[in-house]
Short mmCIF file of C-alpha atoms in Angstrom, two decimals:
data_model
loop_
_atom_site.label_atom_id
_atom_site.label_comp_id
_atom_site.label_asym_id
_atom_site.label_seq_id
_atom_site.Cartn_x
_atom_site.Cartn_y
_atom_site.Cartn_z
CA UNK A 1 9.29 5.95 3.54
CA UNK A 2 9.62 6.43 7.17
CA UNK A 3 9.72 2.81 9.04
CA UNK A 4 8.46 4.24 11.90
CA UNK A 5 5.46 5.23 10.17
CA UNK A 6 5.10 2.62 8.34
CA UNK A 7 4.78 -0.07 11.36
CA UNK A 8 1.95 2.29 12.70
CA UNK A 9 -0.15 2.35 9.23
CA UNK A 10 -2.67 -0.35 8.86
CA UNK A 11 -5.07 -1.08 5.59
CA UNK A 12 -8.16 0.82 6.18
CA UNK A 13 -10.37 -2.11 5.11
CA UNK A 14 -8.68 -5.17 6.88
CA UNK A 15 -6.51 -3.49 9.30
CA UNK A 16 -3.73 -5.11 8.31
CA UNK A 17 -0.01 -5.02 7.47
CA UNK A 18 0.86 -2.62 4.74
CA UNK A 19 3.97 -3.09 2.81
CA UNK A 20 6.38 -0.36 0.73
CA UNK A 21 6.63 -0.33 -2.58
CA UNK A 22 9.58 2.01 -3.03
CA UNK A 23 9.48 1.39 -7.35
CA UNK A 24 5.56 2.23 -7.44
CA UNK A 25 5.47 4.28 -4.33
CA UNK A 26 2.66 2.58 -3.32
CA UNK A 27 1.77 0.97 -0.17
CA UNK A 28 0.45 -2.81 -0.64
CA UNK A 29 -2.12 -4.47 1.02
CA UNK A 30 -2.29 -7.82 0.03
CA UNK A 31 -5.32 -9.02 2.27
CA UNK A 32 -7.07 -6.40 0.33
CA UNK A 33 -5.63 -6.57 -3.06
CA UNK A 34 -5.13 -2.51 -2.97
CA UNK A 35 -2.20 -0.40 -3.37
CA UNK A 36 -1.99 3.14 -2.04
CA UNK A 37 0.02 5.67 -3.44
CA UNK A 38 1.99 7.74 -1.70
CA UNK A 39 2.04 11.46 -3.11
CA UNK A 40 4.35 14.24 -1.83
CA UNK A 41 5.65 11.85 0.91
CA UNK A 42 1.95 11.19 2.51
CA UNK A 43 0.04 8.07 1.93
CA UNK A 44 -3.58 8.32 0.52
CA UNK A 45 -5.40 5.61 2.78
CA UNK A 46 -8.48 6.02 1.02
CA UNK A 47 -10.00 3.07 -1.00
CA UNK A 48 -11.48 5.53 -3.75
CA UNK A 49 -7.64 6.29 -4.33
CA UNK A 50 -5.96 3.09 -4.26
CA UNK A 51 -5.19 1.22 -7.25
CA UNK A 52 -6.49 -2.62 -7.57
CA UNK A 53 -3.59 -4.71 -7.56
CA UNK A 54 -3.69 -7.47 -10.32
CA UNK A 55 -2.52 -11.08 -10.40
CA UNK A 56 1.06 -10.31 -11.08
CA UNK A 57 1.67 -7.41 -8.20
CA UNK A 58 0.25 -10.07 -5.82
CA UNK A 59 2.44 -12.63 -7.02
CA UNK A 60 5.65 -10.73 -7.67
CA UNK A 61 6.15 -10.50 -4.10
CA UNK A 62 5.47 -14.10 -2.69
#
């Protein structure tokens, strides 16, 4: 995942900080509870895509 792009993408729903899943290749946003995939290198940013992250994704990475 490009860093660069990756400081510039923002949750579509609470505009907030995204972070990279490289195992899932997913991008997480925990404010949300969502995780995006990423497919063919570009991120799907919309909600009807994202998978809802359950209670261990959220806590596997705090």
């Amino acid at each position: 995942m490009n860093t660069r792009l990756l400081e510039v993408l923002v949750c579509p729903l609470t505009k907030g900080r995204l972070e990279y899943d490289a195992q899932r290749g997913e991008l997480i946003s925990r404010g949300a509870g969502l995780a995006f995939p990423i497919r063919d290198g570009i991120p799907v940013m919309l909600v009807e895509q994202a998978r809802k992250l359950e209670s261990q994704d959220n806590a596997a990475q705090h």
